[in-house]
Amino acid sequence: MNVIRAAAIGMCFGVRDALRAAGQVDQPADVTIHGELVHNPQVLVQLQQRGFRMLDEEDRSQLPETTGVLITAHGISHCERRRLVEAGKQLIDTTCPLVRRVHEAAQRLQQDGFHVLLIGRPGHVEVQGIIEDLEHHDVIASAEDVQAWTHSRLGVICQSTTPPRHAAELLVTIEARNPHAEVRFVNTICHPTLERQYALEALCLSVDAVVVVGGPRSNNTRQLLDLARDAGTPAWQVQAAADLRAEWFTGCDSVGLTAGTSALDETVDAVEQALRSLTP
Ligand code: SF4
């Protein structure tokens, strides 16, 4: 089968840097990863096999037992960083610079008197890290979360992996429901997310189906899948080549291939090879 790769695909620099930093740790048994380094089960198993301990991403309230603590690319709040440092922990900080940019935008808006509205997924670790430092805020996952706020200034930012179209639609809704308010939008979507989304949109115009490589807990992988389906292109998410099913591609001449920002290069290559040899 003919396979066309998206022009921008797979692992972003933020995740590569975090994995490199973990790879340079000499004594993994002395280090706890503060959540999931990447939302990729394969990588998490490899890290555990090297000896790293790992805090459950849903509950990071307990103090790690090790002195070393590795902060993931998703970042943490300033108050959480302070708590760890005051407890004597030595931090290996792999927070992505583009996540730091979201934190800075949130702080600036708050200092300028804006009520911060964060477009993102409630409970996501990146979102948690941003809102924990804010005095007041709301997290907006969908149009149903948009209210008529009493605040006269509303500052809107996005989780770094928000699909640009979703952010644009919510911004219109926020403005429509709050005509009295000054609405300031700071676009904090990271450019690797934008590139992957735009590349997939273009790809959907020239293929019969799309395969998205990525872990089930990866937010941006799920968003790539939704984007393809919203464009009317049949799409499937796989973690590995073994998940592919020939019957998905009945009647297809060409299939598009993309991958979330935490997918390993070798996994994407293996899925591509398997797709090429498939006979639907
Ligand atoms: S998805 Fe964007 S913000 Fe997140 S680690 Fe990658 S580059 Fe950084």
CSV table of C-alpha atoms and ligand atoms in Angstrom, one decimal:
chain,number,residue,atom,x,y,z
A,1,MET,CA,0.0,0.0,0.0
A,2,ASN,CA,1.1,3.5,-0.7
A,3,VAL,CA,2.1,5.3,2.5
A,4,ILE,CA,2.5,9.1,2.8
A,5,ARG,CA,4.1,10.6,5.9
A,6,ALA,CA,2.8,13.9,7.2
A,7,ALA,CA,5.3,16.7,6.6
A,8,ALA,CA,5.6,17.2,10.4
A,9,ILE,CA,5.4,14.0,12.4
A,10,GLY,CA,6.2,12.5,15.8
A,11,MET,CA,8.4,13.4,18.6
A,12,CYS,CA,8.9,17.1,19.4
A,13,PHE,CA,12.1,18.7,20.7
A,14,GLY,CA,10.6,19.1,24.2
A,15,VAL,CA,10.2,15.3,24.6
A,16,ARG,CA,13.5,14.5,23.0
A,17,ASP,CA,15.3,16.8,25.4
A,18,ALA,CA,13.5,15.3,28.4
A,19,LEU,CA,14.4,11.7,27.3
A,20,ARG,CA,18.0,12.8,26.7
A,21,ALA,CA,18.2,14.3,30.2
A,22,ALA,CA,16.8,11.0,31.7
A,23,GLY,CA,19.3,9.1,29.6
A,24,GLN,CA,22.2,11.0,31.2
A,25,VAL,CA,21.2,10.1,34.8
A,26,ASP,CA,24.0,7.8,36.1
A,27,GLN,CA,22.1,6.4,39.1
A,28,PRO,CA,18.4,6.1,38.0
A,29,ALA,CA,17.5,4.3,41.3
A,30,ASP,CA,18.2,7.6,43.2
A,31,VAL,CA,15.8,9.5,41.0
A,32,THR,CA,12.0,9.7,41.0
A,33,ILE,CA,10.2,10.9,37.9
A,34,HIS,CA,7.5,13.4,39.0
A,35,GLY,CA,4.7,11.8,36.9
A,36,GLU,CA,4.9,10.2,33.5
A,37,LEU,CA,8.0,11.5,31.5
A,38,VAL,CA,6.1,10.9,28.3
A,39,HIS,CA,2.6,9.5,27.6
A,40,ASN,CA,4.1,6.5,25.9
A,41,PRO,CA,3.8,3.1,27.8
A,42,GLN,CA,6.8,1.6,25.9
A,43,VAL,CA,9.1,4.4,27.1
A,44,LEU,CA,7.8,4.2,30.7
A,45,VAL,CA,8.6,0.5,30.9
A,46,GLN,CA,12.1,1.2,29.6
A,47,LEU,CA,12.6,3.9,32.3
A,48,GLN,CA,11.3,1.6,35.0
A,49,GLN,CA,13.7,-1.2,33.8
A,50,ARG,CA,16.6,1.2,34.2
A,51,GLY,CA,15.6,1.7,37.8
A,52,PHE,CA,13.8,5.0,37.9
A,53,ARG,CA,10.9,5.4,40.4
A,54,MET,CA,7.8,7.1,39.1
A,55,LEU,CA,5.1,9.1,40.9
A,56,ASP,CA,1.5,8.4,39.8
A,57,GLU,CA,0.6,11.3,37.6
A,58,GLU,CA,-2.9,11.5,39.1
A,59,ASP,CA,-1.5,11.9,42.6
A,60,ARG,CA,1.8,13.7,43.1
A,61,SER,CA,1.0,15.0,46.6
A,62,GLN,CA,3.4,12.6,48.4
A,63,LEU,CA,7.0,13.6,48.6
A,64,PRO,CA,9.3,11.3,46.6
A,65,GLU,CA,11.6,9.2,48.7
A,66,THR,CA,14.7,9.8,46.6
A,67,THR,CA,16.8,12.9,46.7
A,68,GLY,CA,16.7,13.3,43.0
A,69,VAL,CA,13.5,14.3,41.3
A,70,LEU,CA,13.1,14.6,37.6
A,71,ILE,CA,10.5,17.2,36.5
A,72,THR,CA,8.8,16.2,33.2
A,73,ALA,CA,8.5,18.3,30.1
A,74,HIS,CA,4.9,19.1,31.2
A,75,GLY,CA,6.3,21.3,34.0
A,76,ILE,CA,5.1,22.0,37.5
A,77,SER,CA,3.9,25.1,39.4
A,78,HIS,CA,6.3,27.4,41.3
A,79,CYS,CA,4.6,26.4,44.5
A,80,GLU,CA,5.3,22.7,43.8
A,81,ARG,CA,8.9,23.5,42.9
A,82,ARG,CA,9.3,25.4,46.2
A,83,ARG,CA,7.8,22.4,48.1
A,84,LEU,CA,10.3,20.0,46.6
A,85,VAL,CA,13.3,22.3,47.0
A,86,GLU,CA,12.4,23.1,50.7
A,87,ALA,CA,12.2,19.3,51.3
A,88,GLY,CA,15.9,19.1,50.2
A,89,LYS,CA,15.2,17.5,46.8
A,90,GLN,CA,17.6,18.1,43.9
A,91,LEU,CA,15.7,18.8,40.7
A,92,ILE,CA,16.5,17.6,37.2
A,93,ASP,CA,14.2,20.0,35.4
A,94,THR,CA,13.2,19.0,31.9
A,95,THR,CA,10.2,21.4,31.7
A,96,CYS,CA,9.8,22.3,28.0
A,97,PRO,CA,10.6,26.0,27.3
A,98,LEU,CA,7.3,26.3,25.5
A,99,VAL,CA,5.4,25.2,28.6
A,100,ARG,CA,7.3,27.8,30.6
A,101,ARG,CA,6.0,30.3,28.1
A,102,VAL,CA,2.4,29.4,29.0
A,103,HIS,CA,3.2,29.8,32.8
A,104,GLU,CA,4.7,33.2,32.0
A,105,ALA,CA,1.7,34.3,30.0
A,106,ALA,CA,-0.7,33.3,32.8
A,107,GLN,CA,1.4,35.2,35.4
A,108,ARG,CA,1.6,38.3,33.2
A,109,LEU,CA,-2.2,38.3,32.6
A,110,GLN,CA,-2.9,37.9,36.3
A,111,GLN,CA,-0.5,40.8,37.1
A,112,ASP,CA,-2.2,43.0,34.6
A,113,GLY,CA,-5.6,42.4,36.3
A,114,PHE,CA,-7.1,39.8,34.0
A,115,HIS,CA,-9.1,36.8,35.1
A,116,VAL,CA,-7.2,33.9,33.5
A,117,LEU,CA,-9.1,31.5,31.3
A,118,LEU,CA,-7.0,28.5,30.3
A,119,ILE,CA,-8.3,26.5,27.3
A,120,GLY,CA,-7.2,22.9,28.1
A,121,ARG,CA,-8.1,19.6,29.6
A,122,PRO,CA,-9.0,19.8,33.3
A,123,GLY,CA,-6.8,17.5,35.4
A,124,HIS,CA,-4.0,17.3,32.7
A,125,VAL,CA,-0.6,17.7,34.4
A,126,GLU,CA,0.4,20.7,32.3
A,127,VAL,CA,-2.9,22.5,33.2
A,128,GLN,CA,-2.4,21.6,36.9
A,129,GLY,CA,1.1,23.2,36.9
A,130,ILE,CA,-0.2,26.4,35.4
A,131,ILE,CA,-3.3,26.9,37.5
A,132,GLU,CA,-1.7,26.0,40.9
A,133,ASP,CA,0.1,29.4,40.8
A,134,LEU,CA,-3.0,31.5,40.0
A,135,GLU,CA,-5.2,33.2,42.5
A,136,HIS,CA,-8.3,32.9,40.3
A,137,HIS,CA,-8.9,31.2,37.0
A,138,ASP,CA,-11.2,28.9,35.0
A,139,VAL,CA,-10.3,26.0,32.8
A,140,ILE,CA,-12.3,25.8,29.6
A,141,ALA,CA,-12.5,22.4,27.9
A,142,SER,CA,-15.5,23.0,25.7
A,143,ALA,CA,-18.1,25.7,24.9
A,144,GLU,CA,-20.2,24.4,27.8
A,145,ASP,CA,-17.6,25.8,30.3
A,146,VAL,CA,-17.9,29.3,28.9
A,147,GLN,CA,-19.8,31.6,31.3
A,148,ALA,CA,-20.9,35.2,31.4
A,149,TRP,CA,-18.2,36.3,33.8
A,150,THR,CA,-18.5,39.4,36.0
A,151,HIS,CA,-14.8,40.3,35.4
A,152,SER,CA,-14.1,43.3,33.2
A,153,ARG,CA,-10.9,41.8,31.9
A,154,LEU,CA,-10.5,38.2,30.7
A,155,GLY,CA,-7.1,36.8,29.7
A,156,VAL,CA,-7.3,33.7,27.5
A,157,ILE,CA,-4.3,31.3,27.1
A,158,CYS,CA,-4.1,27.7,25.8
A,159,GLN,CA,-2.6,24.4,27.0
A,160,SER,CA,0.4,24.1,24.7
A,161,THR,CA,-1.1,21.2,22.7
A,162,THR,CA,-4.6,22.7,22.0
A,163,PRO,CA,-5.8,22.3,18.4
A,164,PRO,CA,-5.8,25.8,16.9
A,165,ARG,CA,-9.3,25.5,15.5
A,166,HIS,CA,-10.7,24.5,18.9
A,167,ALA,CA,-9.0,27.5,20.6
A,168,ALA,CA,-10.4,29.9,17.9
A,169,GLU,CA,-13.9,28.6,18.3
A,170,LEU,CA,-13.8,28.9,22.1
A,171,LEU,CA,-12.4,32.4,21.8
A,172,VAL,CA,-15.3,33.5,19.7
A,173,THR,CA,-17.7,32.0,22.2
A,174,ILE,CA,-16.0,33.7,25.1
A,175,GLU,CA,-16.2,37.1,23.4
A,176,ALA,CA,-19.8,36.5,22.4
A,177,ARG,CA,-20.9,35.7,26.0
A,178,ASN,CA,-18.8,38.6,27.5
A,179,PRO,CA,-19.4,41.6,25.3
A,180,HIS,CA,-18.8,43.9,28.4
A,181,ALA,CA,-15.3,42.5,29.0
A,182,GLU,CA,-11.9,43.3,27.5
A,183,VAL,CA,-10.7,40.0,26.2
A,184,ARG,CA,-7.0,39.5,25.7
A,185,PHE,CA,-5.9,36.4,23.9
A,186,VAL,CA,-2.3,35.1,24.1
A,187,ASN,CA,-1.7,32.3,21.7
A,188,THR,CA,0.4,29.8,23.7
A,189,ILE,CA,-0.1,26.8,21.4
A,190,CYS,CA,3.4,25.3,20.8
A,191,HIS,CA,4.7,25.4,17.2
A,192,PRO,CA,5.4,21.6,17.1
A,193,THR,CA,1.7,21.1,17.8
A,194,LEU,CA,0.7,23.6,15.1
A,195,GLU,CA,3.0,22.0,12.6
A,196,ARG,CA,1.7,18.5,13.2
A,197,GLN,CA,-2.0,19.7,13.0
A,198,TYR,CA,-1.5,21.7,9.8
A,199,ALA,CA,0.5,18.9,8.2
A,200,LEU,CA,-2.3,16.4,8.9
A,201,GLU,CA,-5.0,18.7,7.6
A,202,ALA,CA,-3.0,18.9,4.3
A,203,LEU,CA,-2.4,15.2,4.3
A,204,CYS,CA,-6.1,14.4,4.7
A,205,LEU,CA,-6.8,16.0,1.3
A,206,SER,CA,-4.7,13.4,-0.5
A,207,VAL,CA,-5.2,10.0,1.3
A,208,ASP,CA,-8.0,7.5,1.8
A,209,ALA,CA,-7.3,6.8,5.5
A,210,VAL,CA,-4.9,7.9,8.2
A,211,VAL,CA,-3.0,6.1,10.9
A,212,VAL,CA,-1.9,8.0,14.0
A,213,VAL,CA,0.9,6.5,16.1
A,214,GLY,CA,0.8,7.3,19.9
A,215,GLY,CA,-0.1,6.1,23.4
A,216,PRO,CA,-3.7,6.0,24.6
A,217,ARG,CA,-2.9,8.7,27.3
A,218,SER,CA,-1.3,11.1,24.9
A,219,ASN,CA,-3.5,14.2,24.5
A,220,ASN,CA,-2.0,15.4,21.3
A,221,THR,CA,-2.2,12.0,19.7
A,222,ARG,CA,-6.0,11.9,20.4
A,223,GLN,CA,-6.3,15.3,19.0
A,224,LEU,CA,-4.6,14.3,15.7
A,225,LEU,CA,-7.1,11.4,15.5
A,226,ASP,CA,-10.0,13.7,16.0
A,227,LEU,CA,-8.7,16.2,13.5
A,228,ALA,CA,-8.5,13.5,10.8
A,229,ARG,CA,-12.0,12.2,11.6
A,230,ASP,CA,-13.5,15.7,11.6
A,231,ALA,CA,-12.0,16.2,8.2
A,232,GLY,CA,-14.0,13.1,7.1
A,233,THR,CA,-11.0,10.8,6.7
A,234,PRO,CA,-11.2,7.3,8.3
A,235,ALA,CA,-8.5,7.3,11.0
A,236,TRP,CA,-7.1,4.8,13.5
A,237,GLN,CA,-4.7,5.1,16.4
A,238,VAL,CA,-2.1,2.5,17.0
A,239,GLN,CA,0.6,2.1,19.7
A,240,ALA,CA,2.7,-0.3,17.6
A,241,ALA,CA,2.8,-2.1,14.2
A,242,ALA,CA,1.1,-5.1,15.8
A,243,ASP,CA,-2.1,-3.1,16.3
A,244,LEU,CA,-2.7,-2.6,12.6
A,245,ARG,CA,-5.6,-4.5,11.0
A,246,ALA,CA,-5.7,-5.1,7.2
A,247,GLU,CA,-9.5,-4.8,7.1
A,248,TRP,CA,-9.3,-1.1,8.1
A,249,PHE,CA,-7.8,-0.3,4.7
A,250,THR,CA,-10.3,-2.2,2.4
A,251,GLY,CA,-10.6,-0.1,-0.8
A,252,CYS,CA,-7.7,2.3,0.2
A,253,ASP,CA,-5.0,3.1,-2.3
A,254,SER,CA,-3.0,5.4,-0.1
A,255,VAL,CA,-2.8,5.9,3.7
A,256,GLY,CA,-1.4,8.9,5.6
A,257,LEU,CA,0.9,8.4,8.5
A,258,THR,CA,1.3,10.8,11.5
A,259,ALA,CA,2.3,10.4,15.1
A,260,GLY,CA,2.0,12.2,18.4
A,261,THR,CA,4.8,14.1,20.0
A,262,SER,CA,5.7,11.3,22.3
A,263,ALA,CA,6.0,8.5,19.7
A,264,LEU,CA,9.4,7.0,19.2
A,265,ASP,CA,11.0,7.2,15.8
A,266,GLU,CA,11.6,3.5,15.6
A,267,THR,CA,7.9,2.8,16.4
A,268,VAL,CA,6.8,5.2,13.6
A,269,ASP,CA,9.3,3.5,11.1
A,270,ALA,CA,8.0,0.1,12.1
A,271,VAL,CA,4.4,1.1,11.5
A,272,GLU,CA,5.3,2.6,8.2
A,273,GLN,CA,7.0,-0.7,7.1
A,274,ALA,CA,4.1,-2.8,8.2
A,275,LEU,CA,1.6,-0.5,6.3
A,276,ARG,CA,3.7,-0.7,3.1
A,277,SER,CA,3.6,-4.5,3.2
A,278,LEU,CA,-0.2,-4.7,4.0
A,279,THR,CA,-2.6,-6.0,1.4
A,280,PRO,CA,-6.0,-4.8,2.3
B,1,SF4,S1,4.3,19.2,22.8
B,1,SF4,FE1,5.1,21.3,22.6
B,1,SF4,S2,5.0,22.1,24.7
B,1,SF4,FE2,4.8,19.9,24.9
B,1,SF4,S3,6.9,19.1,25.1
B,1,SF4,FE3,6.5,19.1,22.9
B,1,SF4,S4,7.2,21.1,22.2
B,1,SF4,FE4,7.1,21.3,24.4
